[in-house]
XYZ file of C-alpha atoms in Angstrom:
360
model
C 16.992 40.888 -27.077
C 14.545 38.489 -26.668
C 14.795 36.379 -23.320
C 14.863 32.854 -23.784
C 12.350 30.713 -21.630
C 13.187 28.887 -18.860
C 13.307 25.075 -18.982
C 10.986 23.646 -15.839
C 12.034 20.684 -14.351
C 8.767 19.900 -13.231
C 6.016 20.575 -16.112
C 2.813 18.354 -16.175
C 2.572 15.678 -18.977
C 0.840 17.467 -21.880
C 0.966 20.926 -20.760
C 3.199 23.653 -22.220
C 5.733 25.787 -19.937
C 3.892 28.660 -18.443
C 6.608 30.983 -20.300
C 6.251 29.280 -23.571
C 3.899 31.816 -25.159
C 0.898 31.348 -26.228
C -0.789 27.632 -26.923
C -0.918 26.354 -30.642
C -3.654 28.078 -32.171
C -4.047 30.292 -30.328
C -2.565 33.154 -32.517
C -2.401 33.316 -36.579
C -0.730 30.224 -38.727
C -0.940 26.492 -38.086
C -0.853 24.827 -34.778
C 2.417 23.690 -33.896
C 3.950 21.246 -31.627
C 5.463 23.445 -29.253
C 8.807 23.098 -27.581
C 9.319 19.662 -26.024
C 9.307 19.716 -21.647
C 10.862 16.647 -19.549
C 7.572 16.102 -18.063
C 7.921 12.196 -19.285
C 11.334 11.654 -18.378
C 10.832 12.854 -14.946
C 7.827 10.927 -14.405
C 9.507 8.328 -15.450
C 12.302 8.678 -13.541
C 10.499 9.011 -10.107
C 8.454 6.277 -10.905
C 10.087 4.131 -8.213
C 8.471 6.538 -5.344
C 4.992 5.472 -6.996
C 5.636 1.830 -6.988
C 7.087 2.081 -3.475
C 3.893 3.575 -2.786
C 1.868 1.117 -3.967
C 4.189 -1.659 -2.585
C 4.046 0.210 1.020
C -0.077 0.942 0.913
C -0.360 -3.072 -0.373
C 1.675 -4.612 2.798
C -0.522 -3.054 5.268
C -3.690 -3.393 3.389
C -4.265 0.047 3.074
C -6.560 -0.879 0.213
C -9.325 -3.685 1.925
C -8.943 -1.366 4.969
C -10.606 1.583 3.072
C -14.872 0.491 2.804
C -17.046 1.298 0.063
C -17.971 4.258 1.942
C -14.627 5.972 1.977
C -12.404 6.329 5.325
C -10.726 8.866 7.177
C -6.950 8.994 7.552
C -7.746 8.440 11.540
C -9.588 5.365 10.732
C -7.071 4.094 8.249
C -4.123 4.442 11.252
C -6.303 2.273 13.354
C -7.226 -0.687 10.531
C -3.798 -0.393 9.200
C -1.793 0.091 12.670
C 0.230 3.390 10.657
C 1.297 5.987 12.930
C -2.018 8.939 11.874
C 0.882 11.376 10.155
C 1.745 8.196 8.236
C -1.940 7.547 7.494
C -2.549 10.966 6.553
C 0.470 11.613 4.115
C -0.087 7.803 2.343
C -3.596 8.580 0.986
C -2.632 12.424 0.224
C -0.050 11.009 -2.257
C -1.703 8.258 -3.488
C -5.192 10.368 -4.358
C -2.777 12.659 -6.070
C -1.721 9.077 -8.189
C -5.357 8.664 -8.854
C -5.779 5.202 -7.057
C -7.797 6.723 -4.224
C -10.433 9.840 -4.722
C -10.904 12.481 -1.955
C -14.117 13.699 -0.838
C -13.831 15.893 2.207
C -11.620 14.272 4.819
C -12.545 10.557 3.810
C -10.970 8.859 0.933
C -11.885 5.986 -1.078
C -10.633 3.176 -3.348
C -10.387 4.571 -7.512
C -12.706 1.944 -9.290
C -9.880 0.347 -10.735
C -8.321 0.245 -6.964
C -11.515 -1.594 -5.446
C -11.557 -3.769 -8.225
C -8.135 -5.261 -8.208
C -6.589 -4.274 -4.810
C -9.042 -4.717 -2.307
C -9.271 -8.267 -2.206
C -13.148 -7.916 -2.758
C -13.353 -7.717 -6.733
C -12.809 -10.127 -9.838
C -9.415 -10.555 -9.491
C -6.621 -9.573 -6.597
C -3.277 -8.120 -7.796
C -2.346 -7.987 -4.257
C 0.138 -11.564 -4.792
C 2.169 -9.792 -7.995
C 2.554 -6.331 -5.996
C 4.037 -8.231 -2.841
C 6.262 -10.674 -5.633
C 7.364 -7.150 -7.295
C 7.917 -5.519 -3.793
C 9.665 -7.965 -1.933
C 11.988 -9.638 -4.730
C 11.908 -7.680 -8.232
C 11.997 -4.456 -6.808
C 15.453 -4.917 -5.033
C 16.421 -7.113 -8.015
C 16.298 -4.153 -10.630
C 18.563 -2.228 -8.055
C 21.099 -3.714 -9.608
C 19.762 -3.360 -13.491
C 22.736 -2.115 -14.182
C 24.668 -5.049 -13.755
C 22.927 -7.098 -15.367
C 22.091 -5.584 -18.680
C 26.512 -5.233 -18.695
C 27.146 -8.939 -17.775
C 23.387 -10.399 -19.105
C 24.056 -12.436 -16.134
C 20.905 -12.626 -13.318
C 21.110 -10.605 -10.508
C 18.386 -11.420 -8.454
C 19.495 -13.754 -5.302
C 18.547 -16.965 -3.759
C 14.784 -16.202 -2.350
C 13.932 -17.407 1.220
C 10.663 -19.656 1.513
C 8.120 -16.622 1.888
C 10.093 -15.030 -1.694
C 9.431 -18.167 -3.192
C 6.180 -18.477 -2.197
C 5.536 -14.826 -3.210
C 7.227 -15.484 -6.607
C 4.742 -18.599 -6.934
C 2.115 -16.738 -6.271
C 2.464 -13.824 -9.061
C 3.906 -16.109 -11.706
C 0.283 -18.424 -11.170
C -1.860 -15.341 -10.988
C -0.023 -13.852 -14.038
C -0.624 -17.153 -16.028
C -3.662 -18.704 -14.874
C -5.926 -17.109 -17.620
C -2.941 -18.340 -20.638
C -3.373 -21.460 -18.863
C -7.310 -21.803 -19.496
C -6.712 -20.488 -22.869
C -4.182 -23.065 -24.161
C -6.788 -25.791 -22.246
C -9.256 -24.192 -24.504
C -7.158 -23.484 -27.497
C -5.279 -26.629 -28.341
C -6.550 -30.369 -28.669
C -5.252 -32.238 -26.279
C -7.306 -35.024 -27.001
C -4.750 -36.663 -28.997
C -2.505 -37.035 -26.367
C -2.072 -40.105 -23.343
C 0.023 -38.289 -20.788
C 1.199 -34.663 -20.458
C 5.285 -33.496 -19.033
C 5.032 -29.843 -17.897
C 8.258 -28.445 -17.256
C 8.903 -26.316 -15.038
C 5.002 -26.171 -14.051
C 5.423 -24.850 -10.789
C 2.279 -24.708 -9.131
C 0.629 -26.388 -11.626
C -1.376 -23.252 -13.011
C -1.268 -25.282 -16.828
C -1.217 -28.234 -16.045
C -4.801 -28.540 -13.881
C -6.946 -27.094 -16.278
C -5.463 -28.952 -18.977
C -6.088 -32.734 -17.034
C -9.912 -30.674 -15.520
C -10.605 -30.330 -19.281
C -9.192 -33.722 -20.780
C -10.624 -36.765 -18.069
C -8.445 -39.315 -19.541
C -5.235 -37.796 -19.590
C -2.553 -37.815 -17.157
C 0.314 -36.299 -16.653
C 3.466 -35.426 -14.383
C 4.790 -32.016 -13.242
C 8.321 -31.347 -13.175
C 10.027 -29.197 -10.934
C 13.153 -28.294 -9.010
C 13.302 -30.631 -5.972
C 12.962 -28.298 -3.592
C 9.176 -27.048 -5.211
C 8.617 -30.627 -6.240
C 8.592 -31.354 -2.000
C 6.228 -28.748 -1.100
C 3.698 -30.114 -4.214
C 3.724 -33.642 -3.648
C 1.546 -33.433 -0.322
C -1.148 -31.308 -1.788
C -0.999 -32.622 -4.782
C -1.105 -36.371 -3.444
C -4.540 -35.463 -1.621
C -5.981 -33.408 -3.674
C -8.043 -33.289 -7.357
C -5.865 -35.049 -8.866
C -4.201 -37.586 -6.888
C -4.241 -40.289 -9.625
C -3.798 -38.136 -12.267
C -0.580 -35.831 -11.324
C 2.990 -36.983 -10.347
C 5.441 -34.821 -8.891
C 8.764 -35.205 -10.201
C 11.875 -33.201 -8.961
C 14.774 -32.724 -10.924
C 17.280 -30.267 -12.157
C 16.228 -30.762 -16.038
C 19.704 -29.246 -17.077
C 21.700 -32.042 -15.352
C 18.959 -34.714 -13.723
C 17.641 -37.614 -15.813
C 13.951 -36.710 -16.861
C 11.029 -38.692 -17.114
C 10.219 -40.328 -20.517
C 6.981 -41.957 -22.056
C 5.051 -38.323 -22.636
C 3.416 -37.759 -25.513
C 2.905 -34.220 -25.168
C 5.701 -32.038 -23.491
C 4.307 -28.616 -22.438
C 7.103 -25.864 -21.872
C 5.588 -22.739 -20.272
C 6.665 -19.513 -19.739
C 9.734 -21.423 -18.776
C 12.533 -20.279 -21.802
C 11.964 -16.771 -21.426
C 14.456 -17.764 -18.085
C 17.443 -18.894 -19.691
C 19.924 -17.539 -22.151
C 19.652 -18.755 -25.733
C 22.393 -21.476 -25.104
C 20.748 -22.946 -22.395
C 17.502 -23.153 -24.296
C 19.364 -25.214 -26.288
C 20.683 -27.449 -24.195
C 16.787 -27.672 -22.415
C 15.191 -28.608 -25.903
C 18.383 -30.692 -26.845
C 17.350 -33.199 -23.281
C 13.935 -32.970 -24.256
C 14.176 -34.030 -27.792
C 15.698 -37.230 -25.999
C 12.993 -38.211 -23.887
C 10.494 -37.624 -26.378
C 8.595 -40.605 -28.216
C 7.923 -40.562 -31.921
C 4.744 -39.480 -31.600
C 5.386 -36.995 -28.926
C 4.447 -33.196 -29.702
C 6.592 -30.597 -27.924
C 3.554 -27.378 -26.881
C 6.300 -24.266 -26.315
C 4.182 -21.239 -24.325
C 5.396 -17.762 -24.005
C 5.354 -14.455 -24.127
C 7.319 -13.991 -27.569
C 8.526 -10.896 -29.163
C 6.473 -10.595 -31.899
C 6.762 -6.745 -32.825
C 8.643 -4.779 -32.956
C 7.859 -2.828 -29.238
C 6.379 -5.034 -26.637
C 2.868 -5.788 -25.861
C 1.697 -3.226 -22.971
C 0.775 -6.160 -20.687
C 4.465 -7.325 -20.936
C 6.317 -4.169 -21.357
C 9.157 -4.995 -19.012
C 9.177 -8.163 -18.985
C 12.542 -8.907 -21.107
C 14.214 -6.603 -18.112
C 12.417 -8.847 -15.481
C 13.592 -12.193 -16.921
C 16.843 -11.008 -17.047
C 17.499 -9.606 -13.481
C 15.723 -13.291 -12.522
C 17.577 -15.670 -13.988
C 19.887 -14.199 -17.231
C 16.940 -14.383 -19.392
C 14.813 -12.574 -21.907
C 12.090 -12.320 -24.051
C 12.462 -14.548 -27.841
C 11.497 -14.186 -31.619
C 9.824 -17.228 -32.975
C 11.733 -17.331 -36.017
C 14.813 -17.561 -33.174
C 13.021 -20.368 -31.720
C 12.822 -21.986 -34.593
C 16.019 -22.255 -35.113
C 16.876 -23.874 -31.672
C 13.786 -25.802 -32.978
C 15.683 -27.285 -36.014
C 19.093 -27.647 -34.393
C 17.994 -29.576 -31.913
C 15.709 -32.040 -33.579
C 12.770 -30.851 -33.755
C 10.585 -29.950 -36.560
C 8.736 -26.488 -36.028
C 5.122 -27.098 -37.234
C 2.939 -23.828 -36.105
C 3.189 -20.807 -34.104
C -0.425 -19.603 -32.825
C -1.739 -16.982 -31.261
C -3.104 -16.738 -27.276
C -4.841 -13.965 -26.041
C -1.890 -11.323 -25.954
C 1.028 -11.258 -24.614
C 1.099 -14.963 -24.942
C 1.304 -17.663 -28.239
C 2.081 -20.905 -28.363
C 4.584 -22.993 -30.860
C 3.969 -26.045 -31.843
C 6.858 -28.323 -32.842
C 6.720 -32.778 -33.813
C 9.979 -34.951 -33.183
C 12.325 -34.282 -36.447
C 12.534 -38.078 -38.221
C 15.796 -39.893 -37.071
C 17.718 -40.885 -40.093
C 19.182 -44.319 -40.688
């Protein structure tokens, strides 16, 4: 009787079972596939140790603390104020991750790790780990909710959440931001309405790139407060208003010929979108243009860069990620005529939609 192999819990990505007889090719015949091992789905499944990892090593600055020259786990416990079994066991795991390298008893930063995690390369990822860690990750807890109901899960966020979600949603959009200032003509146009701007991550390059527009940044009240100082005394102090509002229930500011929506539907269910573009449609002038931003779902899997991100809007807020020929439609129901949908630099694209004519 020929004994059956044992399934191994525990097999590396790509490698066969050690009892799986020999490797295809290796004897007469074809190659073939071999038998299948769970080495993805349990990788994937203790992927949350990895992130917490990451999230742990990032909040003590494990990362900035480790020089060019490498560091020893001793010397990591003092710059990172880790107990030294702690500081030992941290970069054993994450050298075995591949964001640190081991040579001898010092480690140091992966290139990729310097680059983005250190806080000394071209860009710091640091703000989006500490969003992820200290809101989203305690948020998808309860993924199972949510996908049930559709209905958001994450909580109300305390100042430093907020701040933290500020934070990652401006350094995750700050380069669509310079590429729809770069992309699309705003010449045409006398004064901009971003909704929902936050920060203002669009809306500065946009006025930066276009001198004699202005514009006015709308946000809930309680952002709109913490804005209106900086914003008041800074760049563009005669350029920018700050306008808080609810735009689901306040009144909203009129006279804008372009109306820039950004990353800002992906939030909401498909009725509230509605109801946003319904409001918006009312305040808009003839000649206004509506500019909608987004990560859409234009294929039929999503684009690496936003692979969870339909997950992510819904444990925020009830959201999700939308087809442009579902936009569209919300487009013509609400009056609005769709006129263009163009591409970003992935995942992002824009749509482009004019005021439908009002008939007599």
């Amino acid at each position: 009787m020929t004994e059956q192999p044992v399934p191994r819990v525990f097999a590396v990505p790509g490698q066969p079972p050690a009892d799986a007889g020999p490797a295809p090719g290796d004897g007469p015949g074809p190659p073939t596939a071999g038998p299948p091992t769970p080495a993805r789905i349990t990788e994937a499944a203790a992927g949350f140790m990895l992130s917490k990892l990451l999230f742990v090593a990032t909040e003590v600055d494990l990362f900035a603390a480790i020089p060019p020259e490498g560091a020893t786990p001793q010397t990591i416990a003092e710059r990172c104020q880790l107990p030294e079994r702690s500081a030992a066991t941290l970069p054993y795991l994450l050298a075995a991750a591949g964001l640190l390298e081991r040579d001898g008893d010092r480690y140091r930063n992966a290139p990729d790790t310097e680059a983005f995690l250190s806080g000394r390369g071209p860009l710091d990822l640091r703000p989006i780990l500490r969003y992820w860690d200290t809101v989203s990750y305690a948020s998808w807890g309860r993924a199972g909710t949510a996908f049930r109901t559709r209905q958001a899960v994450r909580g109300d966020l305390t100042s430093e959440q907020t701040q933290a979600y500020e934070s990652a949603v401006a350094a995750v959009t700050a380069e669509t931001a310079a590429d729809l200032a770069r992309t699309y003509d705003f010449s045409r146009h006398r004064r901009l309405l971003d909704v929902g701007g936050g920060i203002g991550t669009f809306a500065r390059p946009i006025l930066r790139g276009y001198p004699r527009l202005t514009g006015t940044l709308l946000e809930l009240p309680e952002v709109a407060s913490m804005l209106d100082v900086e914003i008041s005394s800074g760049e563009f102090a005669d350029r920018l208003d700050v306008y808080g509002a609810d735009v689901f229930t306040d009144p909203l500011p009129n006279d804008h010929d372009a109306i820039l929506v950004a990353n800002f539907l992906h939030l909401f269910s498909p009725e509230r979108n509605l109801a946003l573009l319904t409001r918006l449609r009312e305040v808009a002038p003839p000649d206004g243009r509506l500019l909608l931003v987004d990560w859409w779902r234009d294929g039929p899997t999503p684009h690496p860069s936003a692979r969870f991100a339909a997950g992510e809007f819904l444990m925020i807020s009830g959201g999700d990620t939308y087809r442009p020929d579902e936009v569209a439609d919300w487009l013509t129901a609400t009056g609005w005529r769709f006129v263009s949908h163009q591409p970003l630099p992935p995942p992002a694209g824009l749509i482009v939609a004019d005021p439908e004519a009002t008939r007599g």
